[in-house]
PDB file of C-alpha atoms in Angstrom:
ATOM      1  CA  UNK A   1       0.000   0.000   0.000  1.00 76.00           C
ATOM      2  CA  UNK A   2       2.648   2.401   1.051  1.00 81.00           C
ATOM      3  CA  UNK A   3       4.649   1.163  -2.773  1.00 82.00           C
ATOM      4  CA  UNK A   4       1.711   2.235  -4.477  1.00 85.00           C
ATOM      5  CA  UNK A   5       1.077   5.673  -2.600  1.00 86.00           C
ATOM      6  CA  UNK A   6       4.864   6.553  -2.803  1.00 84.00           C
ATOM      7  CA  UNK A   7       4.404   5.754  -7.071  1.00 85.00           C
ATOM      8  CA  UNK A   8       1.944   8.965  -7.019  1.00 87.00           C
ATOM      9  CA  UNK A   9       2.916  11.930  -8.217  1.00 88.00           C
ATOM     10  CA  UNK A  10       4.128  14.757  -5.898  1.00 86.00           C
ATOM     11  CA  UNK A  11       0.713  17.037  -6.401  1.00 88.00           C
ATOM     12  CA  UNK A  12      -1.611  14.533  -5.961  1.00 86.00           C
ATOM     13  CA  UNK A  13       0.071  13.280  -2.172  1.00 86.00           C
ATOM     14  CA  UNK A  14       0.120  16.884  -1.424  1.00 87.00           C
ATOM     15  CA  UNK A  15      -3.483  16.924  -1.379  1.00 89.00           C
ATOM     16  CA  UNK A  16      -5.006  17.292   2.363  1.00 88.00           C
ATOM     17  CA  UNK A  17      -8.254  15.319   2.107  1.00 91.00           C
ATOM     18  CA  UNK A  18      -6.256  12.186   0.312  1.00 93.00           C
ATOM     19  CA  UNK A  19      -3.600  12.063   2.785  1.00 94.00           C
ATOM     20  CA  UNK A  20      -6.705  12.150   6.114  1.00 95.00           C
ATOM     21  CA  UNK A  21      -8.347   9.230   3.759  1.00 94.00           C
ATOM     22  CA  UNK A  22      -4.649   7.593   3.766  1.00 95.00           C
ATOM     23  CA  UNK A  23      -4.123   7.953   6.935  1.00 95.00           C
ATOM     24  CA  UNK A  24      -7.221   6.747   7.938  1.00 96.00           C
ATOM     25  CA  UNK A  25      -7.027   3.428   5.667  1.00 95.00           C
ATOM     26  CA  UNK A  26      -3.845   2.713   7.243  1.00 96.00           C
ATOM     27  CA  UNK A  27      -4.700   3.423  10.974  1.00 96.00           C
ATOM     28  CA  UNK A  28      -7.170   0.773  10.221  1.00 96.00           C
ATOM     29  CA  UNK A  29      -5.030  -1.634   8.669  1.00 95.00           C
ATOM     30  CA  UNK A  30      -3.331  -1.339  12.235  1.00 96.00           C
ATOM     31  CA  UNK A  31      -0.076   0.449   9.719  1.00 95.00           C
ATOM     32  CA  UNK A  32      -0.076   2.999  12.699  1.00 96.00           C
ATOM     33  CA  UNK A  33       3.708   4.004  12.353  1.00 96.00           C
ATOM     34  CA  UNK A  34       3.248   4.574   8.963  1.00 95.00           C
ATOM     35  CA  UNK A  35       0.032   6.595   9.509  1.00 96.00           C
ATOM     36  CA  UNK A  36       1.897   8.681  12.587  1.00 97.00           C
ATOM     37  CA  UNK A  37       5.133   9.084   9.544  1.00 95.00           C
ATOM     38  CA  UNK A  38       2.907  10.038   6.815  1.00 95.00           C
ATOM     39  CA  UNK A  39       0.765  12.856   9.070  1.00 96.00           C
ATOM     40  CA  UNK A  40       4.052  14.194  10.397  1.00 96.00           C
ATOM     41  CA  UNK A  41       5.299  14.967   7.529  1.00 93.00           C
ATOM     42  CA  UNK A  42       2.318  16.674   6.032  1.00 94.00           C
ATOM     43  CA  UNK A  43       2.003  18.852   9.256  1.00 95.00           C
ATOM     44  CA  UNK A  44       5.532  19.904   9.160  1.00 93.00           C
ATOM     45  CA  UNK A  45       4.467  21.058   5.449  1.00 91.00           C
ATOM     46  CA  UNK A  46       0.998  22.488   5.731  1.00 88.00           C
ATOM     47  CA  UNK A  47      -1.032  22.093   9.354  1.00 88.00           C
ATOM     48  CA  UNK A  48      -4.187  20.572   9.106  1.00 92.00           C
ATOM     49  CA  UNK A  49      -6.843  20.228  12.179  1.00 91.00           C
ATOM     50  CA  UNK A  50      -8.355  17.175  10.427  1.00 93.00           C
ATOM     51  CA  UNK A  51      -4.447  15.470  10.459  1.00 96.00           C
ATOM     52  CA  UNK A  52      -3.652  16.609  14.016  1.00 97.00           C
ATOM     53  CA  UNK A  53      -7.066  15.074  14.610  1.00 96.00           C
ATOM     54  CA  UNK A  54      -6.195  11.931  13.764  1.00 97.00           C
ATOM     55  CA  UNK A  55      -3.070  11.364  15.952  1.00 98.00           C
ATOM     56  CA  UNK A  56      -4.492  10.415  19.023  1.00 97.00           C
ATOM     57  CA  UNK A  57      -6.745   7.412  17.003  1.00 96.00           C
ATOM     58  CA  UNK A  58      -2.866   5.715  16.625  1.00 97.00           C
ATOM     59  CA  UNK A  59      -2.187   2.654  18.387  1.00 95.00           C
ATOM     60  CA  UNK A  60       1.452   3.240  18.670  1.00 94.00           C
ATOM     61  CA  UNK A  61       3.687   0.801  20.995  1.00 93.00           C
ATOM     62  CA  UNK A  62       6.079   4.619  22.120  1.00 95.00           C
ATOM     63  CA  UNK A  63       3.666   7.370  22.523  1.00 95.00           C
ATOM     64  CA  UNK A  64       6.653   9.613  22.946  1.00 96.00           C
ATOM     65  CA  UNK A  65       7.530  10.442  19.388  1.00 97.00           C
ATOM     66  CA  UNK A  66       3.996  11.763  19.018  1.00 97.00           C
ATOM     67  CA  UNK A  67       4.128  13.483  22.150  1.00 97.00           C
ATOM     68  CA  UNK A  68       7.202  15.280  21.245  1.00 97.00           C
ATOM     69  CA  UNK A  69       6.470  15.838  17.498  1.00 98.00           C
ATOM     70  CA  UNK A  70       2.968  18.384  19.114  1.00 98.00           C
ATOM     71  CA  UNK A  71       5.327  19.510  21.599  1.00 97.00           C
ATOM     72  CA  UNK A  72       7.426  21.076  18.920  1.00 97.00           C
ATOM     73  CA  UNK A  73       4.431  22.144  17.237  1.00 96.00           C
ATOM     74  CA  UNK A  74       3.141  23.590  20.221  1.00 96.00           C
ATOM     75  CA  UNK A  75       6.610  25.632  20.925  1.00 96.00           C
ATOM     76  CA  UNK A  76       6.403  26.761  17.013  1.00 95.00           C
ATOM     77  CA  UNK A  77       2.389  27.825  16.860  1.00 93.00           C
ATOM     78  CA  UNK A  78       1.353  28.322  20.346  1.00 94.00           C
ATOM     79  CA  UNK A  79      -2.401  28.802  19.516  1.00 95.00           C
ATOM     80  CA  UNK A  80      -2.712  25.686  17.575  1.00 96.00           C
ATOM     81  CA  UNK A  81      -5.774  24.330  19.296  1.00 97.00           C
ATOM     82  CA  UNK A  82      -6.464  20.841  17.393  1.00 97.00           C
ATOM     83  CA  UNK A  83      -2.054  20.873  18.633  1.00 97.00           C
ATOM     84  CA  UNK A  84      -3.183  21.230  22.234  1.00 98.00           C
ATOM     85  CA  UNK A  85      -6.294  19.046  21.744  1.00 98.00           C
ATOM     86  CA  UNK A  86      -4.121  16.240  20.322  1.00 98.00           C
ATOM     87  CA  UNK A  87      -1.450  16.338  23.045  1.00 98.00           C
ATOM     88  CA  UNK A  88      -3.613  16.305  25.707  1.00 98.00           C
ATOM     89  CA  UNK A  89      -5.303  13.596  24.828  1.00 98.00           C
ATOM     90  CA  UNK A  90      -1.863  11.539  24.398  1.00 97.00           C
ATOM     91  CA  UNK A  91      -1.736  12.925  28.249  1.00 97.00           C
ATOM     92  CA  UNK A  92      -4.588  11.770  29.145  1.00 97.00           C
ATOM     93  CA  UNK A  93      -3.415   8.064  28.602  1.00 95.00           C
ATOM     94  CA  UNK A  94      -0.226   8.186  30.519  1.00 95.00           C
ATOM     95  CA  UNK A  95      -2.640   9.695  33.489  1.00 96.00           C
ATOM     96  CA  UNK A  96      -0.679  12.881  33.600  1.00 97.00           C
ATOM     97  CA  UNK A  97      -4.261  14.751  34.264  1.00 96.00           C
ATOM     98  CA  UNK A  98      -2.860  18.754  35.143  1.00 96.00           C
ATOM     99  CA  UNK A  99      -0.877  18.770  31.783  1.00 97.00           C
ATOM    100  CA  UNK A 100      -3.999  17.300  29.967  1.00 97.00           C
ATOM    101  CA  UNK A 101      -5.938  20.099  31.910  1.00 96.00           C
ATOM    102  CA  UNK A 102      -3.793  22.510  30.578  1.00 97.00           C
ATOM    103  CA  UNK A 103      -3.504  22.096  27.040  1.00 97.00           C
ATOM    104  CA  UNK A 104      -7.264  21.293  26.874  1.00 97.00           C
ATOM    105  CA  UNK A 105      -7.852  24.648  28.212  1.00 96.00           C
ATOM    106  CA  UNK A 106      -5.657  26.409  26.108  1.00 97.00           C
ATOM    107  CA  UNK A 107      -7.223  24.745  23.378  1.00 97.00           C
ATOM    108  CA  UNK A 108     -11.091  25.396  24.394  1.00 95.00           C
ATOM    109  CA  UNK A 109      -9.531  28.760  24.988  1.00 95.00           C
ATOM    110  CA  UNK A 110      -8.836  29.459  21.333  1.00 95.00           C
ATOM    111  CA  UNK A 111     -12.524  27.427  19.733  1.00 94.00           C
ATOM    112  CA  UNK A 112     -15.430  25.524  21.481  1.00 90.00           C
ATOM    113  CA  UNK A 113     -15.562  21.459  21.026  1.00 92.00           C
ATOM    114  CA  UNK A 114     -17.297  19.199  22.600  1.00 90.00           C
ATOM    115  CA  UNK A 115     -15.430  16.910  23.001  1.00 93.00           C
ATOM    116  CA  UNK A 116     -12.535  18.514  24.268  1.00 95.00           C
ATOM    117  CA  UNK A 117     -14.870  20.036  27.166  1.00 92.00           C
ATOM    118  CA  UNK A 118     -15.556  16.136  27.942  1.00 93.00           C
ATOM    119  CA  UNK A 119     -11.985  15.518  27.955  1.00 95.00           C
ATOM    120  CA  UNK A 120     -11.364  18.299  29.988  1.00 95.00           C
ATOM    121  CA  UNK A 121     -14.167  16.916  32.437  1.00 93.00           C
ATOM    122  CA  UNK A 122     -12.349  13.900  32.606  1.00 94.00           C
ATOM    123  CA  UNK A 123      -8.778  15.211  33.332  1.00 95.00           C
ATOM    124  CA  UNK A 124     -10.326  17.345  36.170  1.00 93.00           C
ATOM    125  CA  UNK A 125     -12.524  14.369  37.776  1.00 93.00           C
ATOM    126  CA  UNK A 126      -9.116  12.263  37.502  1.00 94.00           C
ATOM    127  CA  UNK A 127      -7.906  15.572  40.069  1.00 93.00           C
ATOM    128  CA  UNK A 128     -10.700  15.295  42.178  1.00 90.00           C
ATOM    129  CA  UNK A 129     -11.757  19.007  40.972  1.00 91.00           C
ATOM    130  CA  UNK A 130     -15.719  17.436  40.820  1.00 87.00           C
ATOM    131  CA  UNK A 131     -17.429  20.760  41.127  1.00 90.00           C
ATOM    132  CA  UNK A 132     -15.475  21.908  38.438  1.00 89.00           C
ATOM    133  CA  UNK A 133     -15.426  18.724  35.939  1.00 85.00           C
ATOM    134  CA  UNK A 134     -19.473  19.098  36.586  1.00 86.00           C
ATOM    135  CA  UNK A 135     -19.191  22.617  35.271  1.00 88.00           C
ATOM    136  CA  UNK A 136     -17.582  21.619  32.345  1.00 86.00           C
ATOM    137  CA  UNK A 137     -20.044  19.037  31.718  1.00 84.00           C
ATOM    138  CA  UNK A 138     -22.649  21.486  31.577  1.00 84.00           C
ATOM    139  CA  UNK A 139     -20.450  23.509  29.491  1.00 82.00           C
ATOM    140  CA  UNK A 140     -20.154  20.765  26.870  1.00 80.00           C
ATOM    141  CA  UNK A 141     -24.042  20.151  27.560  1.00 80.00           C
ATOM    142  CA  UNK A 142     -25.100  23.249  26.536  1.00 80.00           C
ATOM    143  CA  UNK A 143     -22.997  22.657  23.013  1.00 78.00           C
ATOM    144  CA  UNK A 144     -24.009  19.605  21.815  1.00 77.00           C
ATOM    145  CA  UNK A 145     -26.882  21.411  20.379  1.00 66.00           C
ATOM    146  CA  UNK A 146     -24.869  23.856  18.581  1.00 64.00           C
ATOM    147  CA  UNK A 147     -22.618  23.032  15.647  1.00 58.00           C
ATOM    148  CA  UNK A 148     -18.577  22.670  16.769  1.00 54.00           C
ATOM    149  CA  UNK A 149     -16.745  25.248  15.255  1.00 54.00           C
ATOM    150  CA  UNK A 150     -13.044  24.223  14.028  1.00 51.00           C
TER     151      UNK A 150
END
């Protein structure tokens, strides 16, 4: 699969919604390291919410690479929310719940999704902040009938 996509020419991999449905078909052919390669280095070209969406669906073995790859990005575009979305949610599944706080607030900060307000919930329940992961759940509430803006 990965032959046949390197045999395209250069415009046509350089297009944003085939690489997300590459990505995708190889995340689900459990090509994960492939799919974290390929989405790295489109972002480093041209950033993309729907690619930096995708990085917390990989199943990767190290987690670090990832987690240092949005760190960069972070340092680079500090108000890259889908960044900050992304990298907390890596955050959230090594249980490190204040820096998963953080970076979902700085992301929910910059636009309104729900589900980063139910990640957000999580992280702070995780702290034992309940009154205030119950506030965000009525936050994220109170979206869900409105459309998520990107």
């Amino acid at each position: 699969m990965i032959n046949q996509w390197n045999t395209l020419p250069r415009k046509t991999k350089s297009d944003s919604h085939l690489i997300e449905c590459f990505a995708k078909l190889l995340i689900n052919r459990q090509a994960d390291n492939e799919a974290f390669t390929l989405l790295k280095e489109t972002l480093k070209k041209q950033p993309s919410s729907q690619l930096y969406s995708l990085l917390p669906e990989l199943k990767l073995q190290d987690s670090h690479p990832v987690v240092t790859f949005l760190e960069g990005i972070i340092i680079k575009d500090g108000d890259n929310a889908e960044a900050h979305s992304a990298l907390a949610q890596f955050y959230l599944r090594s249980e490190k719940w204040s820096e998963a706080q953080s970076h979902l607030e700085h992301a929910l900060s910059l636009r309104s999704k729900v589900s980063d307000y139910g990640f957000l919930s999580e992280a702070l329940e995780k702290q034992n902040l309940t009154k205030a992961a119950h506030e965000v759940s009525k936050k994220a509430l109170t979206l869900i009938s409105q459309p998520e803006t990107s």
